[in-house]
Amino acid sequence: MSNKVYSVEYTVKNENGEVVDTNVGGAPLEFISGKQQMIPGFEKAVTEMNAGEEKEVKIPSNEAYGEYREDLTQTLPKEQFEGIELQKGMTLYGQGPDGQTVAVTVKDFNDKEVTIDYNHPLAGQDLTFTIKLLNQREATADEVLSGQVGGGSCCSTGQDSCGCGTGCGCH
């Protein structure tokens, strides 16, 4: 079912049962199916629901943020992080080879080196989503073309550009 607009409320918990993200009480998450905007397991679960339905779905890591990959860690000289007060687990943002923003996690550091991790923070974890499908409709031609709900604007805010926000399904 591609090119439908889904509007959902969700809560996601990690393997320890801790809430890692939710939009309950806030603006609904809106996305267009078939555009790879959401993690595969989340999109599949939502597209199988009817408007008004609520369910809990367990999504294995391979249908969420993928398996944890050791080859996505890198150790760099500490000088490259001059002026940054490093903390284990902190997120740093840089620029990837194609100019896109890349988030990395500081895995470890000492006086000489810093080990950074390019894996998504939820990689390797099975996740539990509580999803309520608020609405679904056919996407407009503009939405299909732009890949954005509302056709060229961000969500329902009318902004010309915006980030992913919560990270629930962004790649």
mmCIF file of C-alpha atoms in Angstrom:
data_model
loop_
_atom_site.group_PDB
_atom_site.id
_atom_site.type_symbol
_atom_site.label_atom_id
_atom_site.label_comp_id
_atom_site.label_asym_id
_atom_site.label_seq_id
_atom_site.Cartn_x
_atom_site.Cartn_y
_atom_site.Cartn_z
ATOM 1 C CA MET A 1 0.000 0.000 0.000
ATOM 2 C CA SER A 2 2.164 2.833 -1.242
ATOM 3 C CA ASN A 3 1.353 6.527 -1.334
ATOM 4 C CA LYS A 4 -1.041 6.678 1.571
ATOM 5 C CA VAL A 5 -0.647 9.255 4.308
ATOM 6 C CA TYR A 6 -0.732 7.772 7.797
ATOM 7 C CA SER A 7 -1.171 9.802 10.954
ATOM 8 C CA VAL A 8 -0.128 7.965 14.122
ATOM 9 C CA GLU A 9 0.445 8.291 17.815
ATOM 10 C CA TYR A 10 3.170 6.018 19.175
ATOM 11 C CA THR A 11 5.346 5.089 22.097
ATOM 12 C CA VAL A 12 8.500 3.010 21.615
ATOM 13 C CA LYS A 13 10.297 1.051 24.317
ATOM 14 C CA ASN A 14 13.740 -0.542 24.174
ATOM 15 C CA GLU A 15 14.592 -4.099 25.227
ATOM 16 C CA ASN A 16 14.704 -3.002 28.897
ATOM 17 C CA GLY A 17 11.139 -1.699 28.705
ATOM 18 C CA GLU A 18 12.279 1.950 28.930
ATOM 19 C CA VAL A 19 10.373 4.512 26.860
ATOM 20 C CA VAL A 20 12.868 5.918 24.347
ATOM 21 C CA ASP A 21 10.443 8.021 22.325
ATOM 22 C CA THR A 22 6.786 9.006 22.212
ATOM 23 C CA ASN A 23 4.582 11.596 20.576
ATOM 24 C CA VAL A 24 1.573 10.944 22.825
ATOM 25 C CA GLY A 25 0.185 14.305 23.871
ATOM 26 C CA GLY A 26 1.980 16.032 20.999
ATOM 27 C CA ALA A 27 1.559 16.365 17.250
ATOM 28 C CA PRO A 28 0.853 13.113 15.400
ATOM 29 C CA LEU A 29 3.599 11.537 13.311
ATOM 30 C CA GLU A 30 2.617 11.747 9.649
ATOM 31 C CA PHE A 31 4.318 9.859 6.852
ATOM 32 C CA ILE A 32 3.736 8.633 3.320
ATOM 33 C CA SER A 33 3.956 4.876 2.876
ATOM 34 C CA GLY A 34 6.362 3.437 0.346
ATOM 35 C CA LYS A 35 8.881 6.299 0.702
ATOM 36 C CA GLN A 36 11.277 4.553 3.163
ATOM 37 C CA GLN A 37 10.617 7.311 5.712
ATOM 38 C CA MET A 38 9.988 4.866 8.568
ATOM 39 C CA ILE A 39 11.758 1.777 9.805
ATOM 40 C CA PRO A 40 10.371 -1.231 7.873
ATOM 41 C CA GLY A 41 8.684 -3.019 10.792
ATOM 42 C CA PHE A 42 6.915 0.153 11.936
ATOM 43 C CA GLU A 43 5.606 0.985 8.460
ATOM 44 C CA LYS A 44 4.434 -2.607 7.905
ATOM 45 C CA ALA A 45 2.555 -2.626 11.229
ATOM 46 C CA VAL A 46 0.872 0.730 10.548
ATOM 47 C CA THR A 47 -0.200 -0.156 6.993
ATOM 48 C CA GLU A 48 -1.945 -3.287 8.316
ATOM 49 C CA MET A 49 -4.061 -1.254 10.770
ATOM 50 C CA ASN A 50 -7.443 0.449 10.412
ATOM 51 C CA ALA A 51 -8.083 4.064 11.478
ATOM 52 C CA GLY A 52 -8.842 4.213 15.205
ATOM 53 C CA GLU A 53 -7.078 0.904 15.910
ATOM 54 C CA GLU A 54 -4.400 0.664 18.604
ATOM 55 C CA LYS A 55 -1.952 -2.214 19.015
ATOM 56 C CA GLU A 56 1.370 -3.205 20.514
ATOM 57 C CA VAL A 57 3.955 -4.506 18.074
ATOM 58 C CA LYS A 58 7.329 -6.105 18.762
ATOM 59 C CA ILE A 59 9.772 -5.199 15.992
ATOM 60 C CA PRO A 60 13.000 -7.210 15.745
ATOM 61 C CA SER A 61 16.219 -5.251 15.254
ATOM 62 C CA ASN A 62 16.560 -6.360 11.619
ATOM 63 C CA GLU A 63 13.215 -4.630 10.844
ATOM 64 C CA ALA A 64 14.065 -1.626 13.039
ATOM 65 C CA TYR A 65 17.510 0.029 13.032
ATOM 66 C CA GLY A 66 19.430 -3.073 11.964
ATOM 67 C CA GLU A 67 21.950 -5.248 13.723
ATOM 68 C CA TYR A 68 24.761 -3.621 15.664
ATOM 69 C CA ARG A 69 27.876 -3.555 13.476
ATOM 70 C CA GLU A 70 31.355 -3.337 15.025
ATOM 71 C CA ASP A 71 32.728 -2.130 11.675
ATOM 72 C CA LEU A 72 30.771 1.100 12.171
ATOM 73 C CA THR A 73 33.050 2.222 15.003
ATOM 74 C CA GLN A 74 36.174 4.272 14.456
ATOM 75 C CA THR A 75 39.036 5.400 16.678
ATOM 76 C CA LEU A 76 40.394 8.862 15.958
ATOM 77 C CA PRO A 77 43.103 11.090 17.490
ATOM 78 C CA LYS A 78 41.734 13.172 20.376
ATOM 79 C CA GLU A 79 43.098 16.349 18.731
ATOM 80 C CA GLN A 80 40.223 16.124 16.225
ATOM 81 C CA PHE A 81 37.830 16.800 19.119
ATOM 82 C CA GLU A 82 39.609 19.861 20.491
ATOM 83 C CA GLY A 83 37.259 22.259 22.272
ATOM 84 C CA ILE A 84 34.639 19.587 22.913
ATOM 85 C CA GLU A 85 34.001 18.474 26.477
ATOM 86 C CA LEU A 86 33.735 14.756 25.755
ATOM 87 C CA GLN A 87 31.397 12.471 27.656
ATOM 88 C CA LYS A 88 30.762 8.778 27.077
ATOM 89 C CA GLY A 89 27.447 8.303 25.312
ATOM 90 C CA MET A 90 27.194 11.876 24.011
ATOM 91 C CA THR A 91 26.029 12.483 20.454
ATOM 92 C CA LEU A 92 28.167 14.548 18.099
ATOM 93 C CA TYR A 93 27.130 15.791 14.671
ATOM 94 C CA GLY A 94 29.361 16.020 11.654
ATOM 95 C CA GLN A 95 29.171 16.076 7.898
ATOM 96 C CA GLY A 96 29.190 12.908 5.823
ATOM 97 C CA PRO A 97 30.854 12.489 2.421
ATOM 98 C CA ASP A 98 27.670 13.562 0.590
ATOM 99 C CA GLY A 99 27.217 16.661 2.748
ATOM 100 C CA GLN A 100 24.488 15.095 4.870
ATOM 101 C CA THR A 101 24.475 15.481 8.652
ATOM 102 C CA VAL A 102 25.852 12.425 10.421
ATOM 103 C CA ALA A 103 25.279 11.676 14.098
ATOM 104 C CA VAL A 104 27.858 9.640 16.002
ATOM 105 C CA THR A 105 27.999 8.497 19.606
ATOM 106 C CA VAL A 106 31.149 8.817 21.703
ATOM 107 C CA LYS A 107 31.740 5.222 22.735
ATOM 108 C CA ASP A 108 34.947 5.739 24.703
ATOM 109 C CA PHE A 109 37.934 8.052 24.984
ATOM 110 C CA ASN A 110 41.259 8.509 26.753
ATOM 111 C CA ASP A 111 44.058 11.086 26.649
ATOM 112 C CA LYS A 112 45.068 10.138 23.105
ATOM 113 C CA GLU A 113 42.088 8.627 21.261
ATOM 114 C CA VAL A 114 38.320 8.857 20.880
ATOM 115 C CA THR A 115 36.213 5.916 19.727
ATOM 116 C CA ILE A 116 33.055 6.966 17.908
ATOM 117 C CA ASP A 117 30.115 4.817 16.859
ATOM 118 C CA TYR A 118 28.163 5.396 13.638
ATOM 119 C CA ASN A 119 25.485 2.809 14.541
ATOM 120 C CA HIS A 120 22.030 4.166 15.347
ATOM 121 C CA PRO A 121 21.670 4.240 19.163
ATOM 122 C CA LEU A 122 18.902 1.602 18.909
ATOM 123 C CA ALA A 123 20.800 -0.692 16.486
ATOM 124 C CA GLY A 124 20.802 -4.308 17.610
ATOM 125 C CA GLN A 125 17.729 -3.865 19.805
ATOM 126 C CA ASP A 126 14.295 -5.374 19.432
ATOM 127 C CA LEU A 127 11.754 -2.599 20.016
ATOM 128 C CA THR A 128 8.173 -2.567 21.271
ATOM 129 C CA PHE A 129 5.850 0.016 19.778
ATOM 130 C CA THR A 130 2.397 0.955 20.985
ATOM 131 C CA ILE A 131 0.765 2.433 17.897
ATOM 132 C CA LYS A 132 -2.580 4.140 17.438
ATOM 133 C CA LEU A 133 -3.577 4.841 13.844
ATOM 134 C CA LEU A 134 -5.398 8.167 13.970
ATOM 135 C CA ASN A 135 -6.066 8.578 10.267
ATOM 136 C CA GLN A 136 -5.157 7.337 6.814
ATOM 137 C CA ARG A 137 -5.861 8.803 3.384
ATOM 138 C CA GLU A 138 -4.573 8.779 -0.151
ATOM 139 C CA ALA A 139 -1.549 11.023 -0.681
ATOM 140 C CA THR A 140 -2.026 13.960 -3.026
ATOM 141 C CA ALA A 141 0.019 14.202 -6.227
ATOM 142 C CA ASP A 142 2.177 16.932 -4.621
ATOM 143 C CA GLU A 143 2.800 14.747 -1.558
ATOM 144 C CA VAL A 144 3.780 11.764 -3.720
ATOM 145 C CA LEU A 145 6.165 13.977 -5.700
ATOM 146 C CA SER A 146 7.763 15.766 -2.726
ATOM 147 C CA GLY A 147 7.646 12.821 -0.322
ATOM 148 C CA GLN A 148 6.368 15.196 2.375
ATOM 149 C CA VAL A 149 2.936 15.326 3.946
ATOM 150 C CA GLY A 150 1.376 18.603 2.875
ATOM 151 C CA GLY A 151 3.383 18.597 -0.390
ATOM 152 C CA GLY A 152 6.581 20.701 0.079
ATOM 153 C CA SER A 153 5.947 21.828 3.611
ATOM 154 C CA CYS A 154 6.888 20.044 6.770
ATOM 155 C CA CYS A 155 4.142 18.073 8.456
ATOM 156 C CA SER A 156 1.325 20.391 9.426
ATOM 157 C CA THR A 157 3.616 23.213 10.550
ATOM 158 C CA GLY A 158 3.928 24.780 7.128
ATOM 159 C CA GLN A 159 7.698 25.135 7.477
ATOM 160 C CA ASP A 160 9.678 24.837 4.287
ATOM 161 C CA SER A 161 12.171 22.475 5.839
ATOM 162 C CA CYS A 162 12.551 20.519 9.014
ATOM 163 C CA GLY A 163 14.475 17.660 10.515
ATOM 164 C CA CYS A 164 13.224 14.263 11.443
ATOM 165 C CA GLY A 165 12.346 15.306 14.971
ATOM 166 C CA THR A 166 11.913 12.245 17.102
ATOM 167 C CA GLY A 167 13.944 9.683 15.204
ATOM 168 C CA CYS A 168 11.150 7.159 15.377
ATOM 169 C CA GLY A 169 11.777 6.098 11.841
ATOM 170 C CA CYS A 170 14.276 8.283 10.150
ATOM 171 C CA HIS A 171 17.222 6.653 8.456
#
